[in-house]
Structures are given as structure tokens and as C-alpha cells.
Amino acid sequence: MSGVKPLAVPADVIFTYDGSFDGFLCCVFQSVYSGMLPLQILREEDATPTLMEERPIVTDPVKAERVRDSIPRKISDRALELLKTVFCSCLNQKELRLLEFLLRGYKEGGKLCSMLGDAVVAPLLKAEKHLLREAHLLQGFVRFADVGGPLVAVITPKNYILPFIAEHFAMRYDREQFMIFDKTNKAAL
């Protein structure tokens, strides 16, 4: 593919963002429109002082929506599904890996999602499989305790699986008050 201009070139900069999915999409927006591929993308709470230039990326719902809408149009619905799932995973440097995936997808289109052995795609598929397997296992292994009315469970998953198990438990305990606390991600369902 010589002669094809890359969407972003490596830059000695670290993007920091609020940790939200929309915040990450704003990092993608910044990368595409600045033509800059950061060395890292870190949640603000995980950023440590460094000599590298840090660029805080502000979450803008309009920019996030533009990126979200562009993915199914320019890549595929599967790419958006993979992006949402892997964003909840514990994959190391997931934001940077997802950005590289999107930049390639914007150039190559939906065929990228079917390149199972590709160095950019394979780790994402592995992370997706790991998350979905963990969510499936926890649907059967979450144990609740009755604390005087509501049922309470504490879990310590590796991935952020609450969005993937919510419907299952809402249907299973539709007449109960319950809470599942994710100790790892400090979130509750």
C-alpha cells in the first residue's frame, strides 16, 4: 500500500481522558482529525507524571456521536460491536489497540473484522472471547446473600462484565431486589 497516506502518524504525546466510552471516542476523533497517533491513551486516574507531552481530551458528546456513527458506515456493525465489548475488557493498552484497529478499519473497511489472524485484530478477538466467557461463567456462579431484604453479591471479575450480565439477572430475579457489586471496577448493578 505504498503511496497511501496513513490516517495518523506516531507522535510523542499521551492522550488522557475521563475513562468513559464517549471519552475514548473523543480520543479517536482527536487522533483522526489531528493526524496524530499517540504513544498511549490513559484514563486520567491512571496517568502518572511523565516527561512526555500529555494532551487531555475533553469528552464532547457531539464528537463522540460522530465517531460512533462513522464506524458502522465506514467499517461495519461488527466493528462497533467488537469495539464496545473490548472497551470493557481487561486487555492491556486496550484504548491504543482499539484506536489502531479503527484507523486500519477506516482505511480498509469491514474486511478487517474477518482477518482473524491479523496482528491488530487477533488480540481484540481474544479479549472479546475472554470477556464473554467470564460473563457466561459468572451468570452461573454469582452467589447472593440475603441482607435483610435485598439480595447482595460481590464479584471480582477481571473484565467489566456488568453490562453483559445485567439482562440475565434482571430477568432471573425480576421479583427481587438485588445488587451485584463489582469490586474490581467499583461499580454496581
mmCIF file of C-alpha atoms in Angstrom:
data_model
loop_
_atom_site.group_PDB
_atom_site.id
_atom_site.type_symbol
_atom_site.label_atom_id
_atom_site.label_comp_id
_atom_site.label_asym_id
_atom_site.label_seq_id
_atom_site.Cartn_x
_atom_site.Cartn_y
_atom_site.Cartn_z
ATOM 1 C CA MET A 1 0.000 0.000 0.000
ATOM 2 C CA SER A 2 2.790 2.410 -0.768
ATOM 3 C CA GLY A 3 1.659 5.870 -1.669
ATOM 4 C CA VAL A 4 -1.359 5.652 0.658
ATOM 5 C CA LYS A 5 -1.218 8.330 3.332
ATOM 6 C CA PRO A 6 -1.805 6.923 6.845
ATOM 7 C CA LEU A 7 -4.684 8.391 8.846
ATOM 8 C CA ALA A 8 -2.360 9.113 11.776
ATOM 9 C CA VAL A 9 1.394 9.222 12.266
ATOM 10 C CA PRO A 10 3.116 8.316 15.549
ATOM 11 C CA ALA A 11 3.644 11.263 17.873
ATOM 12 C CA ASP A 12 5.411 11.683 21.214
ATOM 13 C CA VAL A 13 2.225 12.502 23.091
ATOM 14 C CA ILE A 14 -0.034 10.785 25.602
ATOM 15 C CA PHE A 15 -3.791 11.305 25.418
ATOM 16 C CA THR A 16 -5.614 11.354 28.745
ATOM 17 C CA TYR A 17 -9.390 11.039 29.028
ATOM 18 C CA ASP A 18 -12.125 10.538 31.631
ATOM 19 C CA GLY A 19 -12.352 6.747 31.204
ATOM 20 C CA SER A 20 -15.799 6.752 29.592
ATOM 21 C CA PHE A 21 -16.631 5.154 26.250
ATOM 22 C CA ASP A 22 -17.624 8.577 24.866
ATOM 23 C CA GLY A 23 -14.317 9.947 26.168
ATOM 24 C CA PHE A 24 -12.465 7.232 24.274
ATOM 25 C CA LEU A 25 -14.415 8.044 21.101
ATOM 26 C CA CYS A 26 -13.261 11.654 21.516
ATOM 27 C CA CYS A 27 -9.662 10.363 21.623
ATOM 28 C CA VAL A 28 -10.363 8.638 18.305
ATOM 29 C CA PHE A 29 -11.790 11.901 16.931
ATOM 30 C CA GLN A 30 -8.690 13.803 18.076
ATOM 31 C CA SER A 31 -6.365 11.237 16.527
ATOM 32 C CA VAL A 32 -8.160 11.178 13.168
ATOM 33 C CA TYR A 33 -8.544 14.935 12.822
ATOM 34 C CA SER A 34 -5.073 15.834 14.113
ATOM 35 C CA GLY A 35 -3.399 13.029 12.155
ATOM 36 C CA MET A 36 -1.637 12.025 15.366
ATOM 37 C CA LEU A 37 -1.207 8.504 16.772
ATOM 38 C CA PRO A 38 -0.405 8.891 20.491
ATOM 39 C CA LEU A 39 2.123 6.726 22.301
ATOM 40 C CA GLN A 40 -0.523 5.919 24.906
ATOM 41 C CA ILE A 41 -4.134 6.637 25.804
ATOM 42 C CA LEU A 42 -4.688 6.680 29.555
ATOM 43 C CA ARG A 43 -7.593 7.299 31.864
ATOM 44 C CA GLU A 44 -6.922 10.469 33.849
ATOM 45 C CA GLU A 45 -6.865 8.482 37.091
ATOM 46 C CA ASP A 46 -4.178 6.135 35.718
ATOM 47 C CA ALA A 47 -1.885 8.854 34.327
ATOM 48 C CA THR A 48 1.335 9.404 36.225
ATOM 49 C CA PRO A 49 3.716 12.354 35.876
ATOM 50 C CA THR A 50 5.974 11.942 32.866
ATOM 51 C CA LEU A 51 8.316 13.963 30.693
ATOM 52 C CA MET A 52 6.154 13.176 27.666
ATOM 53 C CA GLU A 53 3.620 15.714 26.486
ATOM 54 C CA GLU A 54 0.161 14.933 27.841
ATOM 55 C CA ARG A 55 -2.875 16.052 25.914
ATOM 56 C CA PRO A 56 -6.120 15.969 27.920
ATOM 57 C CA ILE A 57 -9.035 15.020 25.670
ATOM 58 C CA VAL A 58 -12.340 16.527 26.781
ATOM 59 C CA THR A 59 -15.445 14.383 26.345
ATOM 60 C CA ASP A 60 -17.708 16.042 23.791
ATOM 61 C CA PRO A 61 -20.962 14.145 23.108
ATOM 62 C CA VAL A 62 -21.204 15.584 19.573
ATOM 63 C CA LYS A 63 -17.724 14.368 18.616
ATOM 64 C CA ALA A 64 -18.340 11.010 20.281
ATOM 65 C CA GLU A 65 -21.578 10.558 18.332
ATOM 66 C CA ARG A 66 -19.832 11.424 15.050
ATOM 67 C CA VAL A 67 -17.254 8.699 15.664
ATOM 68 C CA ARG A 68 -19.893 6.190 16.844
ATOM 69 C CA ASP A 69 -21.985 6.830 13.717
ATOM 70 C CA SER A 70 -18.969 6.568 11.402
ATOM 71 C CA ILE A 71 -17.936 3.071 12.494
ATOM 72 C CA PRO A 72 -20.861 1.063 11.022
ATOM 73 C CA ARG A 73 -20.879 3.279 7.917
ATOM 74 C CA LYS A 74 -17.153 3.169 7.157
ATOM 75 C CA ILE A 75 -16.174 -0.169 8.707
ATOM 76 C CA SER A 76 -19.050 -2.424 9.848
ATOM 77 C CA ASP A 77 -21.627 -3.114 12.540
ATOM 78 C CA ARG A 78 -19.346 -5.909 13.748
ATOM 79 C CA ALA A 79 -16.524 -3.404 14.246
ATOM 80 C CA LEU A 80 -18.722 -1.296 16.536
ATOM 81 C CA GLU A 81 -19.815 -4.388 18.485
ATOM 82 C CA LEU A 82 -16.185 -5.501 18.886
ATOM 83 C CA LEU A 83 -15.162 -2.005 19.946
ATOM 84 C CA LYS A 84 -17.847 -1.815 22.657
ATOM 85 C CA THR A 85 -17.027 -5.259 24.021
ATOM 86 C CA VAL A 86 -13.240 -4.912 24.041
ATOM 87 C CA PHE A 87 -13.535 -1.477 25.660
ATOM 88 C CA CYS A 88 -14.992 -3.300 28.700
ATOM 89 C CA SER A 89 -12.181 -5.867 28.710
ATOM 90 C CA CYS A 90 -9.000 -6.006 30.746
ATOM 91 C CA LEU A 91 -6.829 -6.040 27.601
ATOM 92 C CA ASN A 92 -3.533 -4.264 28.218
ATOM 93 C CA GLN A 93 -3.403 -0.894 26.398
ATOM 94 C CA LYS A 94 -6.899 -1.546 25.049
ATOM 95 C CA GLU A 95 -7.513 2.072 24.061
ATOM 96 C CA LEU A 96 -4.421 2.270 21.872
ATOM 97 C CA ARG A 97 -5.136 -1.152 20.340
ATOM 98 C CA LEU A 98 -8.734 -0.148 19.612
ATOM 99 C CA LEU A 99 -7.569 3.124 18.064
ATOM 100 C CA GLU A 100 -5.143 1.244 15.787
ATOM 101 C CA PHE A 101 -7.985 -1.120 14.831
ATOM 102 C CA LEU A 102 -10.288 1.790 13.949
ATOM 103 C CA LEU A 103 -7.624 3.625 11.963
ATOM 104 C CA ARG A 104 -6.986 0.471 9.927
ATOM 105 C CA GLY A 105 -10.719 -0.103 9.579
ATOM 106 C CA TYR A 106 -11.286 3.414 8.253
ATOM 107 C CA LYS A 107 -8.705 2.648 5.536
ATOM 108 C CA GLU A 108 -9.580 -0.979 4.766
ATOM 109 C CA GLY A 109 -13.284 -1.231 5.598
ATOM 110 C CA GLY A 110 -15.240 -4.130 7.056
ATOM 111 C CA LYS A 111 -12.968 -6.851 5.685
ATOM 112 C CA LEU A 112 -10.610 -6.092 8.573
ATOM 113 C CA CYS A 113 -13.022 -7.769 11.025
ATOM 114 C CA SER A 114 -12.695 -11.077 9.176
ATOM 115 C CA MET A 115 -8.875 -11.070 9.285
ATOM 116 C CA LEU A 116 -8.785 -13.373 12.310
ATOM 117 C CA GLY A 117 -5.009 -13.843 12.354
ATOM 118 C CA ASP A 118 -4.155 -10.174 11.805
ATOM 119 C CA ALA A 119 -1.800 -8.718 14.433
ATOM 120 C CA VAL A 120 -4.250 -5.874 15.147
ATOM 121 C CA VAL A 121 -7.477 -7.917 15.101
ATOM 122 C CA ALA A 122 -6.423 -11.167 16.847
ATOM 123 C CA PRO A 123 -5.762 -9.644 20.304
ATOM 124 C CA LEU A 124 -9.130 -7.879 20.193
ATOM 125 C CA LEU A 125 -10.951 -11.096 19.333
ATOM 126 C CA LYS A 126 -9.104 -12.913 22.120
ATOM 127 C CA ALA A 127 -10.051 -10.170 24.620
ATOM 128 C CA GLU A 128 -13.679 -10.304 23.469
ATOM 129 C CA LYS A 129 -13.777 -14.080 23.896
ATOM 130 C CA HIS A 130 -12.209 -13.803 27.370
ATOM 131 C CA LEU A 131 -14.763 -11.218 28.499
ATOM 132 C CA LEU A 132 -17.771 -13.097 27.117
ATOM 133 C CA ARG A 133 -16.580 -16.371 28.653
ATOM 134 C CA GLU A 134 -16.132 -14.697 32.043
ATOM 135 C CA ALA A 135 -19.614 -13.127 31.812
ATOM 136 C CA HIS A 136 -21.141 -16.503 30.923
ATOM 137 C CA LEU A 137 -19.387 -18.245 33.820
ATOM 138 C CA LEU A 138 -20.426 -15.605 36.335
ATOM 139 C CA GLN A 139 -24.071 -15.914 35.308
ATOM 140 C CA GLY A 140 -23.967 -19.377 36.864
ATOM 141 C CA PHE A 141 -21.586 -18.743 39.748
ATOM 142 C CA VAL A 142 -22.751 -15.480 41.341
ATOM 143 C CA ARG A 143 -23.919 -16.254 44.862
ATOM 144 C CA PHE A 144 -26.239 -13.886 46.684
ATOM 145 C CA ALA A 145 -26.598 -13.276 50.399
ATOM 146 C CA ASP A 146 -29.841 -12.081 51.969
ATOM 147 C CA VAL A 147 -29.030 -8.960 53.990
ATOM 148 C CA GLY A 148 -32.450 -8.380 55.483
ATOM 149 C CA GLY A 149 -34.433 -7.966 52.284
ATOM 150 C CA PRO A 150 -32.359 -7.288 49.196
ATOM 151 C CA LEU A 151 -30.039 -9.930 47.818
ATOM 152 C CA VAL A 152 -26.405 -8.840 47.567
ATOM 153 C CA ALA A 153 -23.432 -10.375 45.765
ATOM 154 C CA VAL A 154 -19.838 -9.198 45.492
ATOM 155 C CA ILE A 155 -17.792 -10.224 42.460
ATOM 156 C CA THR A 156 -14.193 -9.565 41.432
ATOM 157 C CA PRO A 157 -14.097 -10.121 37.670
ATOM 158 C CA LYS A 158 -11.068 -9.397 35.520
ATOM 159 C CA ASN A 159 -13.241 -7.599 32.939
ATOM 160 C CA TYR A 160 -16.063 -5.097 33.346
ATOM 161 C CA ILE A 161 -18.868 -7.600 32.796
ATOM 162 C CA LEU A 162 -21.862 -5.948 34.478
ATOM 163 C CA PRO A 163 -23.348 -4.695 31.172
ATOM 164 C CA PHE A 164 -23.112 -8.253 29.805
ATOM 165 C CA ILE A 165 -24.860 -9.957 32.731
ATOM 166 C CA ALA A 166 -27.444 -7.280 33.610
ATOM 167 C CA GLU A 167 -30.273 -8.613 31.452
ATOM 168 C CA HIS A 168 -29.761 -12.179 32.673
ATOM 169 C CA PHE A 169 -30.053 -11.242 36.353
ATOM 170 C CA ALA A 170 -32.866 -8.720 35.779
ATOM 171 C CA MET A 171 -34.916 -11.488 34.170
ATOM 172 C CA ARG A 172 -33.890 -14.175 36.670
ATOM 173 C CA TYR A 173 -34.638 -12.042 39.733
ATOM 174 C CA ASP A 174 -37.438 -9.915 38.290
ATOM 175 C CA ARG A 175 -39.415 -10.015 41.553
ATOM 176 C CA GLU A 176 -36.458 -9.492 43.876
ATOM 177 C CA GLN A 177 -34.435 -6.523 44.955
ATOM 178 C CA PHE A 178 -30.803 -7.350 44.335
ATOM 179 C CA MET A 179 -27.403 -5.767 43.911
ATOM 180 C CA ILE A 180 -24.245 -7.144 42.354
ATOM 181 C CA PHE A 181 -21.173 -5.177 43.390
ATOM 182 C CA ASP A 182 -18.154 -5.382 41.079
ATOM 183 C CA LYS A 183 -15.262 -4.850 43.481
ATOM 184 C CA THR A 184 -12.669 -4.745 40.693
ATOM 185 C CA ASN A 185 -14.304 -1.915 38.739
ATOM 186 C CA LYS A 186 -16.065 -0.246 41.688
ATOM 187 C CA ALA A 187 -19.474 -0.481 40.029
ATOM 188 C CA ALA A 188 -22.837 -1.950 40.955
ATOM 189 C CA LEU A 189 -25.800 -3.467 39.164
#
